CSV table of C-alpha atoms in Angstrom, one decimal:
chain,number,residue,atom,x,y,z
A,1,MET,CA,84.2,109.0,20.8
A,2,GLU,CA,80.6,110.3,20.6
A,3,MET,CA,78.5,109.1,17.7
A,4,PHE,CA,77.6,111.7,15.1
A,5,GLN,CA,73.9,112.4,15.1
A,6,VAL,CA,72.5,112.1,11.6
A,7,PRO,CA,69.8,114.8,10.8
A,8,GLN,CA,66.4,113.3,10.2
A,9,HIS,CA,65.3,113.8,6.6
A,10,ASP,CA,62.7,111.1,6.0
A,11,ILE,CA,60.5,110.6,3.0
A,12,SER,CA,56.9,109.6,3.5
A,13,SER,CA,56.1,105.9,3.1
A,14,SER,CA,53.6,106.6,0.3
A,15,LEU,CA,56.1,108.6,-1.8
A,16,LEU,CA,58.8,105.9,-1.2
A,17,ARG,CA,56.4,103.2,-2.4
A,18,ARG,CA,55.6,105.3,-5.5
A,19,ALA,CA,59.3,105.9,-6.2
A,20,ARG,CA,60.1,102.2,-5.9
A,21,SER,CA,57.2,101.3,-8.1
A,22,ILE,CA,58.6,103.7,-10.8
A,23,ALA,CA,62.1,102.2,-10.4
A,24,ALA,CA,60.7,98.7,-10.8
A,25,GLU,CA,58.9,99.6,-14.0
A,26,HIS,CA,62.1,101.3,-15.3
A,27,ASP,CA,64.1,98.1,-14.7
A,28,LYS,CA,61.5,96.0,-16.3
A,29,LEU,CA,61.3,98.1,-19.4
A,30,SER,CA,65.1,98.3,-19.6
A,31,ARG,CA,65.3,94.5,-19.7
A,32,GLN,CA,62.5,94.4,-22.2
A,33,ILE,CA,64.2,96.8,-24.6
A,34,GLN,CA,67.4,94.8,-24.7
A,35,SER,CA,65.6,92.1,-26.6
A,36,GLU,CA,63.3,94.2,-28.7
A,37,TYR,CA,63.8,97.9,-29.3
A,38,ASN,CA,60.7,100.1,-29.3
A,39,SER,CA,60.7,103.9,-29.5
A,40,ARG,CA,57.8,104.3,-27.2
A,41,THR,CA,59.4,102.1,-24.6
A,42,ALA,CA,62.7,104.0,-24.9
A,43,GLN,CA,60.8,107.3,-24.3
A,44,LYS,CA,59.1,105.8,-21.3
A,45,ILE,CA,62.4,104.6,-19.9
A,46,GLY,CA,63.7,108.2,-20.3
A,47,GLU,CA,60.7,109.6,-18.4
A,48,LEU,CA,61.2,107.1,-15.5
A,49,SER,CA,65.0,107.5,-15.3
A,50,THR,CA,65.1,110.7,-13.3
A,51,THR,CA,63.1,109.2,-10.4
A,52,THR,CA,65.1,105.9,-10.7
A,53,LYS,CA,68.4,107.7,-10.4
A,54,ALA,CA,67.3,109.9,-7.6
A,55,LEU,CA,66.0,106.9,-5.6
A,56,ASN,CA,69.2,105.0,-6.2
A,57,ASP,CA,71.3,108.0,-5.0
A,58,TRP,CA,69.2,108.5,-1.9
A,59,GLU,CA,69.1,104.8,-1.0
A,60,THR,CA,72.8,104.4,-1.5
A,61,ALA,CA,73.5,107.4,0.8
A,62,THR,CA,71.1,106.2,3.6
A,63,LYS,CA,72.4,102.6,3.3
A,64,SER,CA,76.0,103.9,3.6
A,65,ILE,CA,75.2,105.8,6.8
A,66,ALA,CA,73.4,102.8,8.3
A,67,GLU,CA,76.4,100.6,7.6
A,68,LEU,CA,78.9,103.2,9.1
A,69,GLN,CA,76.8,103.6,12.2
A,70,HIS,CA,76.8,99.9,12.7
A,71,LEU,CA,80.6,100.0,12.4
A,72,LEU,CA,80.8,102.7,15.1
A,73,LYS,CA,78.7,100.5,17.5
A,74,ASP,CA,81.2,97.6,17.2
A,75,PRO,CA,83.6,98.1,20.1
A,76,SER,CA,86.2,95.8,18.4
A,77,ASN,CA,87.0,98.5,15.8
A,78,ASP,CA,90.0,100.7,16.6
A,79,ALA,CA,89.9,104.5,17.1
A,80,GLU,CA,91.3,105.4,13.7
A,81,LEU,CA,88.7,103.3,11.9
A,82,ARG,CA,85.9,104.8,14.0
A,83,SER,CA,87.2,108.3,13.3
A,84,LEU,CA,87.2,107.7,9.6
A,85,ALA,CA,83.7,106.3,9.8
A,86,THR,CA,82.5,109.4,11.7
A,87,GLU,CA,83.9,111.7,9.1
A,88,GLU,CA,82.3,109.7,6.3
A,89,ILE,CA,78.9,109.9,8.1
A,90,GLU,CA,79.2,113.6,8.4
A,91,GLN,CA,80.0,114.1,4.7
A,92,THR,CA,77.2,111.8,3.5
A,93,SER,CA,74.7,113.3,5.9
A,94,PHE,CA,75.2,116.7,4.4
A,95,GLN,CA,74.2,115.3,1.1
A,96,ILE,CA,70.9,113.7,2.3
A,97,PRO,CA,68.8,116.9,2.2
A,98,SER,CA,69.6,117.7,-1.4
A,99,LEU,CA,69.2,114.0,-2.4
A,100,LEU,CA,65.8,113.9,-0.7
A,101,THR,CA,64.7,117.1,-2.4
A,102,ALA,CA,65.8,115.7,-5.8
A,103,LEU,CA,63.8,112.5,-5.2
A,104,GLN,CA,60.7,114.3,-4.1
A,105,SER,CA,60.9,116.7,-7.0
A,106,SER,CA,61.3,113.9,-9.5
A,107,LEU,CA,57.9,112.5,-8.3
A,108,ILE,CA,56.0,115.8,-8.9
A,109,PRO,CA,54.1,115.6,-12.2
A,110,PRO,CA,55.5,118.1,-14.6
A,111,ASP,CA,53.5,121.3,-15.3
A,112,PRO,CA,52.0,120.7,-18.8
A,113,PHE,CA,52.5,124.4,-19.6
A,114,ALA,CA,56.1,124.8,-18.2
A,115,ALA,CA,57.8,124.6,-21.6
A,116,LEU,CA,55.5,127.1,-23.2
A,117,PRO,CA,56.1,130.9,-23.9
A,118,CYS,CA,53.9,133.2,-21.8
A,119,LEU,CA,51.9,136.4,-21.5
A,120,LEU,CA,52.3,138.5,-18.4
A,121,GLU,CA,49.3,140.7,-17.6
A,122,ILE,CA,49.5,143.4,-15.0
A,123,ARG,CA,46.4,145.4,-13.7
A,124,PRO,CA,46.0,147.9,-10.9
A,125,GLY,CA,44.1,146.8,-7.8
A,126,ALA,CA,43.1,148.8,-4.8
A,127,GLY,CA,44.8,152.2,-4.4
A,128,GLY,CA,43.5,154.5,-7.1
A,129,SER,CA,46.1,156.4,-9.1
A,130,GLU,CA,49.0,155.0,-7.1
A,131,ALA,CA,48.0,151.5,-8.1
A,132,GLY,CA,48.2,152.4,-11.8
A,133,ILE,CA,51.7,153.9,-11.2
A,134,PHE,CA,52.8,150.8,-9.4
A,135,VAL,CA,51.7,148.7,-12.5
A,136,GLY,CA,54.4,150.7,-14.4
A,137,ASP,CA,57.0,149.9,-11.8
A,138,LEU,CA,56.2,146.1,-12.1
A,139,LEU,CA,56.2,146.3,-15.9
A,140,ARG,CA,59.6,147.9,-15.9
A,141,MET,CA,60.9,145.3,-13.4
A,142,TYR,CA,59.8,142.4,-15.5
A,143,GLN,CA,61.2,144.0,-18.7
A,144,ALA,CA,64.5,144.5,-17.0
A,145,PHE,CA,64.4,140.9,-15.7
A,146,CYS,CA,63.8,139.6,-19.2
A,147,LYS,CA,66.6,141.7,-20.7
A,148,ARG,CA,69.1,140.5,-18.1
A,149,HIS,CA,68.1,136.9,-18.8
A,150,SER,CA,68.1,137.4,-22.6
A,151,LEU,CA,64.4,136.7,-22.8
A,152,PRO,CA,62.7,138.5,-25.7
A,153,ALA,CA,59.8,140.6,-24.5
A,154,SER,CA,57.4,142.9,-26.3
A,155,LEU,CA,54.3,144.8,-25.2
A,156,VAL,CA,51.1,143.3,-26.6
A,157,LYS,CA,48.9,145.9,-24.9
A,158,LEU,CA,49.5,149.1,-22.9
A,159,ASP,CA,46.5,151.0,-21.7
A,160,ALA,CA,47.9,154.1,-20.0
A,161,SER,CA,46.8,157.6,-19.3
A,162,PRO,CA,48.7,160.6,-17.9
A,163,ALA,CA,48.6,160.8,-14.1
A,164,SER,CA,46.0,162.9,-12.4
A,165,LYS,CA,46.7,166.6,-11.8
A,166,SER,CA,47.3,165.8,-8.1
A,167,THR,CA,50.3,163.8,-9.0
A,168,ARG,CA,53.5,165.6,-7.9
A,169,SER,CA,55.6,163.8,-10.5
A,170,SER,CA,53.9,164.6,-13.8
A,171,HIS,CA,56.0,162.3,-15.8
A,172,LEU,CA,54.4,159.2,-14.3
A,173,ASP,CA,51.6,157.4,-16.1
A,174,GLU,CA,48.7,155.5,-14.6
A,175,ILE,CA,48.5,152.1,-16.4
A,176,GLN,CA,45.2,150.4,-16.5
A,177,GLU,CA,46.4,147.3,-18.2
A,178,ALA,CA,49.7,146.0,-19.5
A,179,ILE,CA,50.3,142.7,-21.3
A,180,LEU,CA,53.9,141.6,-21.9
A,181,GLU,CA,54.6,138.8,-24.3
A,182,ILE,CA,57.7,136.6,-23.7
A,183,PRO,CA,57.8,134.2,-26.7
A,184,GLN,CA,60.7,132.2,-25.4
A,185,PRO,CA,59.9,128.5,-24.8
A,186,GLY,CA,60.0,127.8,-21.1
A,187,ALA,CA,59.2,131.4,-20.1
A,188,TYR,CA,56.0,130.2,-18.4
A,189,GLY,CA,57.9,127.9,-16.2
A,190,VAL,CA,60.3,130.7,-15.2
A,191,LEU,CA,57.7,133.4,-14.5
A,192,LYS,CA,54.6,131.5,-13.3
A,193,CYS,CA,55.8,132.1,-9.7
A,194,GLU,CA,55.0,135.8,-10.1
A,195,ALA,CA,51.2,135.3,-10.4
A,196,GLY,CA,49.2,136.9,-7.6
A,197,VAL,CA,48.5,140.2,-5.9
A,198,HIS,CA,51.6,142.4,-5.4
A,199,ARG,CA,51.3,145.1,-2.7
A,200,VAL,CA,53.2,148.4,-2.4
A,201,GLN,CA,53.7,150.5,0.7
A,202,ARG,CA,55.1,154.0,0.1
A,203,VAL,CA,54.4,157.7,0.0
A,204,PRO,CA,52.8,158.0,-3.4
A,205,ALA,CA,53.5,160.7,-5.9
A,206,THR,CA,49.8,161.6,-5.6
A,207,GLU,CA,50.2,162.3,-1.8
A,208,THR,CA,50.7,165.8,-0.6
A,209,GLN,CA,50.7,165.2,3.2
A,210,GLY,CA,53.6,162.7,3.2
A,211,ARG,CA,51.5,159.8,4.4
A,212,THR,CA,52.4,156.2,3.5
A,213,HIS,CA,49.7,154.5,1.4
A,214,THR,CA,49.1,150.8,0.6
A,215,SER,CA,48.2,150.0,-3.0
A,216,ALA,CA,48.1,146.8,-5.0
A,217,ALA,CA,48.4,145.4,-8.5
A,218,SER,CA,47.6,141.9,-9.8
A,219,VAL,CA,49.9,139.9,-12.0
A,220,LEU,CA,48.5,137.1,-14.2
A,221,VAL,CA,50.9,134.8,-16.0
A,222,LEU,CA,49.3,133.0,-18.9
A,223,PRO,CA,50.8,130.0,-20.8
A,224,SER,CA,50.8,130.8,-24.5
A,225,PHE,CA,51.2,129.1,-27.9
A,226,PRO,CA,52.6,131.3,-30.6
A,227,ASP,CA,49.8,132.3,-32.9
A,228,GLN,CA,51.5,131.3,-36.2
A,229,GLY,CA,54.2,129.0,-37.5
A,230,ASN,CA,53.8,126.5,-34.7
A,231,ASP,CA,52.4,123.1,-35.7
A,232,GLU,CA,52.0,122.0,-32.1
A,233,GLY,CA,50.0,125.2,-31.4
A,234,GLU,CA,47.7,124.7,-34.4
A,235,LYS,CA,47.1,121.1,-33.3
A,236,ALA,CA,46.2,122.3,-29.8
A,237,PHE,CA,43.8,124.9,-31.2
A,238,ASP,CA,42.0,122.2,-33.3
A,239,ASP,CA,41.9,119.4,-30.7
A,240,PRO,CA,38.6,119.5,-28.8
A,241,THR,CA,40.4,117.9,-25.8
A,242,SER,CA,43.0,120.7,-25.6
A,243,ASP,CA,42.8,123.5,-23.1
A,244,TYR,CA,43.5,125.9,-25.9
A,245,HIS,CA,40.6,124.8,-28.1
A,246,ILE,CA,37.9,127.4,-28.4
A,247,PRO,CA,35.0,126.9,-30.9
A,248,ALA,CA,34.5,130.1,-33.0
A,249,SER,CA,30.8,129.9,-32.0
A,250,ASP,CA,31.7,130.5,-28.4
A,251,VAL,CA,33.3,133.9,-29.2
A,252,ARG,CA,31.6,137.2,-30.0
A,253,THR,CA,33.8,139.6,-32.0
A,254,ASP,CA,33.3,143.4,-31.9
A,255,VAL,CA,35.3,145.7,-34.3
A,256,MET,CA,35.7,149.2,-33.0
A,257,ARG,CA,37.6,152.5,-33.5
A,258,ALA,CA,40.8,152.6,-31.6
A,259,ARG,CA,40.8,155.0,-28.5
A,260,GLY,CA,43.3,157.1,-26.8
A,261,ALA,CA,46.8,158.2,-27.8
A,262,GLY,CA,48.5,156.4,-30.6
A,263,GLY,CA,48.8,158.5,-33.8
A,264,GLN,CA,46.7,159.3,-36.8
A,265,HIS,CA,45.1,155.9,-37.1
A,266,VAL,CA,43.2,156.4,-33.8
A,267,ASN,CA,39.5,157.2,-34.2
A,268,THR,CA,39.9,157.0,-38.0
A,269,THR,CA,40.0,153.2,-38.7
A,270,ASP,CA,38.1,150.3,-37.3
A,271,SER,CA,41.3,148.5,-36.1
A,272,ALA,CA,40.4,147.7,-32.5
A,273,ILE,CA,39.2,144.2,-31.7
A,274,ARG,CA,37.2,143.0,-28.7
A,275,LEU,CA,36.6,139.2,-28.2
A,276,THR,CA,34.1,137.9,-25.6
A,277,HIS,CA,34.3,134.2,-24.7
A,278,ILE,CA,30.6,133.7,-24.0
A,279,PRO,CA,30.8,130.6,-21.7
A,280,THR,CA,33.1,132.3,-19.2
A,281,SER,CA,32.4,136.0,-20.0
A,282,THR,CA,36.1,136.6,-20.5
A,283,VAL,CA,36.7,139.7,-22.5
A,284,VAL,CA,39.9,140.7,-24.4
A,285,ALA,CA,40.3,144.0,-26.2
A,286,ILE,CA,43.4,144.8,-28.3
A,287,GLN,CA,44.0,148.0,-30.2
A,288,ASP,CA,47.8,148.6,-30.1
A,289,ALA,CA,48.6,147.6,-33.7
A,290,ARG,CA,47.4,149.7,-36.7
A,291,SER,CA,46.3,146.5,-38.4
A,292,GLN,CA,42.9,145.0,-37.5
A,293,HIS,CA,44.3,141.6,-38.6
A,294,LYS,CA,47.3,141.9,-36.1
A,295,ASN,CA,45.0,143.0,-33.3
A,296,ARG,CA,42.7,140.1,-34.0
A,297,GLN,CA,45.6,137.6,-33.9
A,298,LYS,CA,46.9,139.0,-30.6
A,299,ALA,CA,43.4,139.1,-29.1
A,300,TRP,CA,42.9,135.4,-29.9
A,301,GLN,CA,46.3,134.6,-28.5
A,302,VAL,CA,45.5,136.3,-25.2
A,303,LEU,CA,42.0,134.8,-25.1
A,304,ARG,CA,43.2,131.2,-25.6
A,305,ALA,CA,45.9,131.7,-22.9
A,306,LYS,CA,43.3,133.0,-20.4
A,307,VAL,CA,40.8,130.3,-21.1
A,308,ALA,CA,43.4,127.5,-21.0
A,309,LEU,CA,44.6,128.7,-17.6
A,310,MET,CA,41.1,129.0,-16.3
A,311,ARG,CA,40.4,125.4,-17.3
A,312,ARG,CA,43.5,124.1,-15.7
A,313,GLU,CA,42.8,126.0,-12.5
A,314,ALA,CA,39.3,124.6,-12.4
A,315,ARG,CA,40.7,121.1,-12.4
A,316,GLU,CA,43.3,121.9,-9.7
A,317,GLU,CA,40.6,123.5,-7.6
A,318,GLU,CA,38.6,120.2,-7.7
A,319,LYS,CA,41.8,118.3,-6.7
A,320,ALA,CA,42.4,120.8,-3.9
A,321,LYS,CA,39.0,120.3,-2.5
A,322,LEU,CA,39.6,116.6,-2.3
A,323,ARG,CA,43.0,117.1,-0.6
A,324,VAL,CA,41.5,119.4,2.0
A,325,SER,CA,38.8,116.8,2.8
A,326,VAL,CA,41.4,114.1,3.1
A,327,VAL,CA,44.4,115.6,4.8
A,328,GLY,CA,43.9,119.4,4.9
A,329,VAL,CA,46.2,120.4,2.1
A,330,ALA,CA,45.0,123.7,0.6
A,331,ARG,CA,46.4,125.9,-2.2
A,332,MET,CA,47.1,129.5,-2.7
A,333,GLY,CA,45.2,131.1,-5.6
A,334,ARG,CA,46.1,133.9,-7.9
A,335,GLY,CA,43.9,136.3,-5.9
A,336,ASP,CA,46.0,136.0,-2.8
A,337,LYS,CA,48.5,138.6,-1.7
A,338,VAL,CA,51.9,137.2,-2.6
A,339,ARG,CA,54.5,139.9,-2.2
A,340,THR,CA,54.9,143.3,-0.5
A,341,TYR,CA,57.3,146.1,-1.6
A,342,ASN,CA,58.0,148.6,1.2
A,343,TRP,CA,59.7,151.8,0.0
A,344,GLY,CA,60.4,153.2,3.4
A,345,GLN,CA,62.2,150.1,4.6
A,346,GLN,CA,63.7,149.2,1.2
A,347,ARG,CA,62.2,145.8,1.9
A,348,VAL,CA,60.6,143.1,-0.3
A,349,THR,CA,58.8,140.3,1.4
A,350,ASP,CA,57.3,137.3,-0.3
A,351,HIS,CA,54.4,136.0,1.7
A,352,ARG,CA,54.5,132.4,0.3
A,353,SER,CA,58.2,131.5,0.9
A,354,GLY,CA,58.7,134.0,3.8
A,355,ARG,CA,61.8,135.3,2.1
A,356,THR,CA,62.6,139.0,2.9
A,357,VAL,CA,65.3,141.0,1.2
A,358,ASN,CA,66.4,144.6,1.9
A,359,THR,CA,67.5,145.5,-1.6
A,360,LEU,CA,64.3,146.9,-3.0
A,361,ASP,CA,66.1,148.9,-5.8
A,362,ASP,CA,67.8,145.7,-7.1
A,363,VAL,CA,64.6,143.8,-7.1
A,364,LEU,CA,62.8,146.6,-9.1
A,365,GLU,CA,65.7,146.7,-11.5
A,366,GLY,CA,65.2,143.0,-12.2
A,367,GLY,CA,68.5,142.2,-10.6
A,368,ALA,CA,69.9,139.1,-9.0
A,369,THR,CA,67.9,139.7,-5.8
A,370,LEU,CA,64.7,139.2,-7.7
A,371,ASP,CA,66.1,135.9,-8.9
A,372,GLU,CA,66.7,134.9,-5.2
A,373,VAL,CA,63.1,135.8,-4.3
A,374,MET,CA,61.7,133.9,-7.3
A,375,GLU,CA,63.7,130.8,-6.5
A,376,SER,CA,62.5,130.9,-2.9
A,377,VAL,CA,58.9,130.8,-4.3
A,378,ARG,CA,59.8,127.9,-6.5
A,379,GLY,CA,61.1,126.0,-3.5
A,380,TRP,CA,58.0,126.8,-1.6
A,381,GLN,CA,55.9,125.6,-4.5
A,382,ARG,CA,57.8,122.3,-4.6
A,383,GLU,CA,57.0,121.8,-0.9
A,384,ARG,CA,53.3,122.4,-1.6
A,385,ASP,CA,53.5,120.0,-4.6
A,386,VAL,CA,55.0,117.3,-2.4
A,387,GLU,CA,52.3,117.8,0.2
A,388,ALA,CA,49.7,117.5,-2.5
A,389,LEU,CA,51.4,114.4,-3.9
A,390,ILE,CA,51.3,112.8,-0.5
A,391,ALA,CA,47.7,113.7,-0.1
A,392,ASP,CA,46.9,112.1,-3.5
A,393,GLU,CA,48.7,108.9,-2.6
A,394,GLU,CA,47.0,108.7,0.8
A,395,ALA,CA,43.6,109.3,-0.8
A,396,ALA,CA,44.3,106.6,-3.4
A,397,ALA,CA,45.4,104.2,-0.6
A,398,LYS,CA,42.2,105.0,1.3
A,399,ARG,CA,40.0,104.4,-1.7
A,400,GLY,CA,41.9,101.1,-2.3
A,401,LYS,CA,41.1,99.9,1.3
A,402,GLU,CA,37.5,100.8,0.9
A,403,VAL,CA,37.2,98.8,-2.3
A,404,ARG,CA,38.8,95.7,-0.7
A,405,ARG,CA,36.3,95.8,2.2
């Protein structure tokens, strides 16, 4: 009987050392808490338990396979026993990839913003009027996605204008900026994979010769604290070490008359608010509410979210530079093209995960196919996070060797 070939799904030695170190700390604290209970120790044990369990499951499976393979090599064992061993190896081997993924994922530091609500900002890029129309398509896609997943969503800002006279479909609007608020905790963790440049290829409503054009829109996903009624948020705003802390002296406030369509209050009251974060030149303007107070609250919410994300991205960029210098691990930024929507081929391709689906309509309706594409991006991101983690471990090991010399 031929021996079953076990697929190779190895973990890097640096990650395995880290996992075993975490498991050792978990066991030490577990013994310690038996004699003296401490809430902080209990919390730490909980934080370490995921990696400890994942390591135990992976080691148990790999050890079982090794023992069964040794049994197969023993010629004194009868055919029936060898057959049972082969079946057991096959079954256990199929579990190895998922066990390895669980172990690697448990080692990735959690995103500090993952449990927060979020703001989703969509702006047109290259492509003129068609880009503005595409912003509307994406906005409706995300609104439908939120509705299907029972995520509350409301428009914080919608800067739209009627499409140009050359547009053959006069009911379409060109959107210059749309901000969708999803106040559900954890929304940022769900939607952060959508950040980047989304490209559309189609015959636009503004085209009279039937030619396919390429346009683009940028999607920015911002972690957000609710502006009121949240003690954690208020603490973050007041804590100078928090990414959300912005001194009032760093912000210039301009009060203006509201512009554009919107009812009798437009151009009659000074309700529009524009905030400028002086250190970063970040500008946020909100005029959608009739109340200046409400516009001010929303403007501060958006500004804090933008500045917090910029601060975190700056830290990640520094880490990325170090990783590239050590082992060549780079990162994809929010300005990179992430997805293409091709109307003629009814195709959607995500350029990060490589996932392609041919159900464009279901994606644009926020359907299950969009879930599949988003999950493929999360898988791609986990792989990049593991690469970065390995790079960090190898860099730390290299620095340790240099210190010992």
